[in-house]
Amino acid sequence: MILEKSFYEGRTESVAKRLLGTYLVHNSPGGTTVGRVVETEAYLFSGDPACHAHKGMTKRNRAMFGPSGTSYIYLIYGMYYCFNVVTAAEGVGEAVLIRALEPVEGIDLMIERRGGRPDLKNLCSGPGKLVMAMGMDARLDGQSLASKRLQLLSREAFAPRFATSKRPKVTTTTRIGINKGAELPLRFYLTGNEFVSRK
DNA sequence: AGCAAGATTAGC
DNA sequence: CTAATCTTGCTA
């Protein structure tokens, strides 16, 4: 099932944890790819200087102020894109960065898009890598995650083998690659998962 | 108008 | 460890 509005209710930190184990689906003209979310980071409007929305709305972060369940995609270092899920109500400005996926479907296509290296653990183990493997780009910025093109599905919807497991065990750490707000414990990943960007 | 920094990655 | 590469946002 596509995630409903109620899924995004609560603090963004909580939603960031809740997003672990959900499935991201991208239906592109080239084919469909699916990845299981295994690593996330929360970015808060208040008290978090690393958050793009921290100083208010700009041309780049406009999508962050959209309703929960909106995609926020931006260009980083002039050459990679990062994909976020807006997790707060419209006008608030908070999001969760998806940092790693476990490849589930369309793996051949992912390998092709990532330069042909058939290394599953290296396919989506980073925010830039997973956007590349999934075939996403800036055109998806601001789009709903309940659309034909792009969807976020519940844990139960995909792979029954995970449906029986209760709440997955989650490890909390500080976020990666930031200078401001680096001490905040806002990075979450499935404990022991092999597909995270970094342990 | 000019410039430094950035939620990264691949390659040496 | 560093280059690649470019947009944003701040300073002048």
mmCIF file of C-alpha atoms (C1' of nucleotides) in Angstrom:
data_model
loop_
_atom_site.group_PDB
_atom_site.id
_atom_site.type_symbol
_atom_site.label_atom_id
_atom_site.label_comp_id
_atom_site.label_asym_id
_atom_site.label_seq_id
_atom_site.Cartn_x
_atom_site.Cartn_y
_atom_site.Cartn_z
ATOM 1 C CA MET A 1 0.000 0.000 0.000
ATOM 2 C CA ILE A 2 1.055 3.546 -0.671
ATOM 3 C CA LEU A 3 1.875 5.365 2.549
ATOM 4 C CA GLU A 4 -0.964 7.554 3.730
ATOM 5 C CA LYS A 5 -0.949 10.963 5.372
ATOM 6 C CA SER A 6 -1.128 9.473 8.860
ATOM 7 C CA PHE A 7 2.205 7.732 8.310
ATOM 8 C CA TYR A 8 3.955 11.103 8.394
ATOM 9 C CA GLU A 9 2.365 12.314 11.637
ATOM 10 C CA GLY A 10 4.535 12.941 14.663
ATOM 11 C CA ARG A 11 8.015 14.340 15.069
ATOM 12 C CA THR A 12 10.288 14.184 12.040
ATOM 13 C CA GLU A 13 12.813 12.090 14.028
ATOM 14 C CA SER A 14 10.097 9.509 14.608
ATOM 15 C CA VAL A 15 9.052 9.511 10.986
ATOM 16 C CA ALA A 16 12.689 9.103 9.947
ATOM 17 C CA LYS A 17 12.823 5.871 11.962
ATOM 18 C CA ARG A 18 9.422 4.779 10.730
ATOM 19 C CA LEU A 19 10.582 5.185 7.128
ATOM 20 C CA LEU A 20 13.165 2.447 7.643
ATOM 21 C CA GLY A 21 11.894 -0.695 5.978
ATOM 22 C CA THR A 22 9.526 1.053 3.579
ATOM 23 C CA TYR A 23 9.883 0.664 -0.171
ATOM 24 C CA LEU A 24 10.665 3.347 -2.728
ATOM 25 C CA VAL A 25 9.331 2.663 -6.224
ATOM 26 C CA HIS A 26 10.300 4.639 -9.317
ATOM 27 C CA ASN A 27 8.492 3.960 -12.569
ATOM 28 C CA SER A 28 10.699 5.539 -15.210
ATOM 29 C CA PRO A 29 10.419 5.178 -18.979
ATOM 30 C CA GLY A 30 13.469 2.919 -18.824
ATOM 31 C CA GLY A 31 11.899 0.535 -16.333
ATOM 32 C CA THR A 32 10.832 0.119 -12.731
ATOM 33 C CA THR A 33 13.232 0.089 -9.822
ATOM 34 C CA VAL A 34 12.441 -0.645 -6.187
ATOM 35 C CA GLY A 35 14.597 -0.187 -3.106
ATOM 36 C CA ARG A 36 14.053 -0.860 0.580
ATOM 37 C CA VAL A 37 14.914 2.111 2.785
ATOM 38 C CA VAL A 38 17.651 1.128 5.251
ATOM 39 C CA GLU A 39 19.202 4.475 6.281
ATOM 40 C CA THR A 40 17.715 7.934 6.914
ATOM 41 C CA GLU A 41 18.600 11.314 8.396
ATOM 42 C CA ALA A 42 16.209 13.872 9.881
ATOM 43 C CA TYR A 43 16.535 17.601 9.142
ATOM 44 C CA LEU A 44 14.588 19.863 11.478
ATOM 45 C CA PHE A 45 13.347 23.391 10.966
ATOM 46 C CA SER A 46 14.158 24.496 14.520
ATOM 47 C CA GLY A 47 17.503 24.134 16.287
ATOM 48 C CA ASP A 48 19.120 22.422 13.320
ATOM 49 C CA PRO A 49 21.541 24.684 11.392
ATOM 50 C CA ALA A 50 22.227 21.885 8.884
ATOM 51 C CA CYS A 51 18.652 21.935 7.639
ATOM 52 C CA HIS A 52 18.190 23.653 4.284
ATOM 53 C CA ALA A 53 14.947 25.201 5.523
ATOM 54 C CA HIS A 54 16.570 26.566 8.676
ATOM 55 C CA LYS A 55 16.695 30.123 7.339
ATOM 56 C CA GLY A 56 13.382 30.073 5.568
ATOM 57 C CA MET A 57 12.186 29.344 2.071
ATOM 58 C CA THR A 58 14.507 29.773 -0.912
ATOM 59 C CA LYS A 59 14.331 28.771 -4.549
ATOM 60 C CA ARG A 60 16.120 25.506 -3.807
ATOM 61 C CA ASN A 61 14.241 24.354 -0.706
ATOM 62 C CA ARG A 62 10.746 25.337 -1.803
ATOM 63 C CA ALA A 63 9.597 21.696 -1.952
ATOM 64 C CA MET A 64 10.580 21.200 1.706
ATOM 65 C CA PHE A 65 7.705 23.459 2.684
ATOM 66 C CA GLY A 66 5.193 21.390 0.760
ATOM 67 C CA PRO A 67 2.844 18.865 2.392
ATOM 68 C CA SER A 68 4.203 15.683 3.966
ATOM 69 C CA GLY A 69 4.781 12.947 1.430
ATOM 70 C CA THR A 70 6.337 15.351 -1.064
ATOM 71 C CA SER A 71 9.715 14.647 -2.631
ATOM 72 C CA TYR A 72 12.524 17.186 -2.154
ATOM 73 C CA ILE A 73 15.445 16.660 -4.547
ATOM 74 C CA TYR A 74 18.386 19.022 -4.835
ATOM 75 C CA LEU A 75 21.775 19.177 -6.567
ATOM 76 C CA ILE A 76 24.781 18.734 -4.295
ATOM 77 C CA TYR A 77 28.416 19.536 -5.171
ATOM 78 C CA GLY A 78 27.326 20.384 -8.687
ATOM 79 C CA MET A 79 27.009 16.768 -9.741
ATOM 80 C CA TYR A 80 24.852 14.557 -7.531
ATOM 81 C CA TYR A 81 21.277 14.690 -6.385
ATOM 82 C CA CYS A 82 19.942 13.935 -2.913
ATOM 83 C CA PHE A 83 16.419 12.648 -2.330
ATOM 84 C CA ASN A 84 14.365 13.656 0.699
ATOM 85 C CA VAL A 85 10.871 12.947 1.947
ATOM 86 C CA VAL A 86 8.970 15.922 3.344
ATOM 87 C CA THR A 87 7.727 14.812 6.756
ATOM 88 C CA ALA A 88 6.017 17.855 8.248
ATOM 89 C CA ALA A 89 2.800 19.676 7.490
ATOM 90 C CA GLU A 90 2.685 22.172 4.669
ATOM 91 C CA GLY A 91 4.611 25.353 5.470
ATOM 92 C CA VAL A 92 6.786 23.858 8.240
ATOM 93 C CA GLY A 93 9.988 22.892 6.392
ATOM 94 C CA GLU A 94 11.307 19.549 7.637
ATOM 95 C CA ALA A 95 12.423 16.491 5.691
ATOM 96 C CA VAL A 96 14.151 13.138 5.895
ATOM 97 C CA LEU A 97 17.147 12.436 3.687
ATOM 98 C CA ILE A 98 17.133 8.894 2.292
ATOM 99 C CA ARG A 99 20.779 7.814 2.574
ATOM 100 C CA ALA A 100 20.705 4.185 1.496
ATOM 101 C CA LEU A 101 18.494 1.535 -0.069
ATOM 102 C CA GLU A 102 18.676 -2.217 -0.332
ATOM 103 C CA PRO A 103 18.190 -3.004 -4.052
ATOM 104 C CA VAL A 104 14.980 -5.022 -4.472
ATOM 105 C CA GLU A 105 13.726 -4.836 -8.051
ATOM 106 C CA GLY A 106 15.174 -3.702 -11.370
ATOM 107 C CA ILE A 107 18.661 -4.532 -10.182
ATOM 108 C CA ASP A 108 20.061 -4.976 -13.697
ATOM 109 C CA LEU A 109 18.843 -1.502 -14.545
ATOM 110 C CA MET A 110 20.406 -0.124 -11.360
ATOM 111 C CA ILE A 111 23.744 -1.702 -12.212
ATOM 112 C CA GLU A 112 23.581 -0.233 -15.699
ATOM 113 C CA ARG A 113 22.811 3.242 -14.367
ATOM 114 C CA ARG A 114 25.639 2.989 -11.843
ATOM 115 C CA GLY A 115 28.279 2.209 -14.407
ATOM 116 C CA GLY A 116 28.080 -1.559 -14.693
ATOM 117 C CA ARG A 117 29.686 -2.628 -11.438
ATOM 118 C CA PRO A 118 27.638 -5.610 -10.271
ATOM 119 C CA ASP A 119 28.291 -4.906 -6.610
ATOM 120 C CA LEU A 120 24.952 -4.994 -4.773
ATOM 121 C CA LYS A 121 26.272 -3.466 -1.555
ATOM 122 C CA ASN A 122 27.688 -0.502 -3.462
ATOM 123 C CA LEU A 123 24.659 0.170 -5.636
ATOM 124 C CA CYS A 124 22.501 2.356 -3.379
ATOM 125 C CA SER A 125 24.769 2.860 -0.342
ATOM 126 C CA GLY A 126 24.766 6.655 -0.343
ATOM 127 C CA PRO A 127 22.322 9.482 -1.090
ATOM 128 C CA GLY A 128 23.850 10.294 -4.473
ATOM 129 C CA LYS A 129 24.255 6.665 -5.431
ATOM 130 C CA LEU A 130 20.676 5.666 -4.785
ATOM 131 C CA VAL A 131 19.263 8.569 -6.795
ATOM 132 C CA MET A 132 21.487 7.498 -9.685
ATOM 133 C CA ALA A 133 20.539 3.816 -9.411
ATOM 134 C CA MET A 134 16.836 4.609 -9.163
ATOM 135 C CA GLY A 135 17.064 6.872 -12.213
ATOM 136 C CA MET A 136 15.649 9.884 -10.392
ATOM 137 C CA ASP A 137 16.428 13.533 -11.100
ATOM 138 C CA ALA A 138 15.454 17.141 -10.400
ATOM 139 C CA ARG A 139 12.216 16.805 -12.347
ATOM 140 C CA LEU A 140 10.842 14.795 -9.420
ATOM 141 C CA ASP A 141 11.477 17.668 -7.001
ATOM 142 C CA GLY A 142 8.209 18.712 -5.388
ATOM 143 C CA GLN A 143 6.274 15.690 -6.652
ATOM 144 C CA SER A 144 3.989 13.578 -4.525
ATOM 145 C CA LEU A 145 5.259 10.230 -3.266
ATOM 146 C CA ALA A 146 1.864 8.766 -3.996
ATOM 147 C CA SER A 147 1.966 9.331 -7.742
ATOM 148 C CA LYS A 148 2.148 6.966 -10.704
ATOM 149 C CA ARG A 149 5.770 7.853 -11.231
ATOM 150 C CA LEU A 150 7.096 7.772 -7.682
ATOM 151 C CA GLN A 151 5.781 5.897 -4.657
ATOM 152 C CA LEU A 152 6.660 5.094 -1.103
ATOM 153 C CA LEU A 153 5.110 1.804 -0.009
ATOM 154 C CA SER A 154 4.597 0.337 3.427
ATOM 155 C CA ARG A 155 6.728 -2.528 4.717
ATOM 156 C CA GLU A 156 3.779 -4.905 4.494
ATOM 157 C CA ALA A 157 3.078 -4.091 0.869
ATOM 158 C CA PHE A 158 6.285 -5.645 -0.368
ATOM 159 C CA ALA A 159 8.263 -8.723 0.561
ATOM 160 C CA PRO A 160 6.067 -10.730 2.958
ATOM 161 C CA ARG A 161 9.184 -12.079 4.625
ATOM 162 C CA PHE A 162 9.554 -8.784 6.465
ATOM 163 C CA ALA A 163 5.862 -8.413 7.262
ATOM 164 C CA THR A 164 6.023 -10.678 10.294
ATOM 165 C CA SER A 165 8.946 -8.887 11.879
ATOM 166 C CA LYS A 166 7.915 -6.399 14.513
ATOM 167 C CA ARG A 167 9.461 -2.969 14.690
ATOM 168 C CA PRO A 168 12.934 -3.410 13.205
ATOM 169 C CA LYS A 169 15.942 -2.723 15.391
ATOM 170 C CA VAL A 170 17.295 0.752 14.692
ATOM 171 C CA THR A 171 20.711 2.261 15.401
ATOM 172 C CA THR A 172 20.899 6.014 16.033
ATOM 173 C CA THR A 173 24.056 8.052 15.314
ATOM 174 C CA THR A 174 25.107 11.554 14.290
ATOM 175 C CA ARG A 175 24.619 12.610 10.687
ATOM 176 C CA ILE A 176 27.215 12.269 7.939
ATOM 177 C CA GLY A 177 28.911 14.945 5.870
ATOM 178 C CA ILE A 178 27.742 18.048 7.698
ATOM 179 C CA ASN A 179 29.604 20.648 9.757
ATOM 180 C CA LYS A 180 26.818 22.559 11.470
ATOM 181 C CA GLY A 181 24.601 20.559 13.804
ATOM 182 C CA ALA A 182 26.957 17.607 13.497
ATOM 183 C CA GLU A 183 26.482 16.588 17.125
ATOM 184 C CA LEU A 184 22.736 15.946 16.842
ATOM 185 C CA PRO A 185 21.698 12.249 16.914
ATOM 186 C CA LEU A 186 19.508 12.356 13.823
ATOM 187 C CA ARG A 187 20.822 9.529 11.625
ATOM 188 C CA PHE A 188 19.041 6.190 11.727
ATOM 189 C CA TYR A 189 19.670 2.844 10.093
ATOM 190 C CA LEU A 190 18.537 -0.756 10.356
ATOM 191 C CA THR A 191 20.929 -2.354 12.813
ATOM 192 C CA GLY A 192 23.393 -4.667 11.124
ATOM 193 C CA ASN A 193 22.104 -3.953 7.631
ATOM 194 C CA GLU A 194 24.655 -4.567 4.884
ATOM 195 C CA PHE A 195 23.455 -1.862 2.542
ATOM 196 C CA VAL A 196 23.978 1.268 4.658
ATOM 197 C CA SER A 197 26.402 3.946 3.463
ATOM 198 C CA ARG A 198 28.611 3.651 6.515
ATOM 199 C CA LYS A 199 28.596 1.799 9.824
ATOM 200 C "C1'" DA B 1 29.589 41.017 -9.348
ATOM 201 C "C1'" DG B 2 32.467 37.910 -7.011
ATOM 202 C "C1'" DC B 3 33.275 34.065 -4.049
ATOM 203 C "C1'" DA B 4 33.251 30.303 -0.704
ATOM 204 C "C1'" DA B 5 30.923 26.235 0.788
ATOM 205 C "C1'" DG B 6 28.214 22.360 0.216
ATOM 206 C "C1'" DA B 7 23.173 16.593 3.441
ATOM 207 C "C1'" DT B 8 28.970 13.361 -2.365
ATOM 208 C "C1'" DT B 9 31.513 10.140 -4.976
ATOM 209 C "C1'" DA B 10 35.164 7.802 -7.490
ATOM 210 C "C1'" DG B 11 39.742 7.331 -8.269
ATOM 211 C "C1'" DC B 12 44.693 7.757 -7.310
ATOM 212 C "C1'" DC C 1 43.287 12.618 0.157
ATOM 213 C "C1'" DT C 2 41.644 15.226 -3.697
ATOM 214 C "C1'" DA C 3 39.387 16.548 -8.020
ATOM 215 C "C1'" DA C 4 35.094 17.063 -10.303
ATOM 216 C "C1'" DT C 5 31.453 20.636 -11.028
ATOM 217 C "C1'" DC C 6 27.711 24.212 -10.298
ATOM 218 C "C1'" DT C 7 24.059 26.375 -7.637
ATOM 219 C "C1'" DT C 8 22.935 28.967 -3.721
ATOM 220 C "C1'" DG C 9 23.480 32.505 -0.603
ATOM 221 C "C1'" DC C 10 26.280 35.866 1.458
ATOM 222 C "C1'" DT C 11 29.377 39.943 1.105
ATOM 223 C "C1'" DA C 12 30.812 44.134 -1.304
#
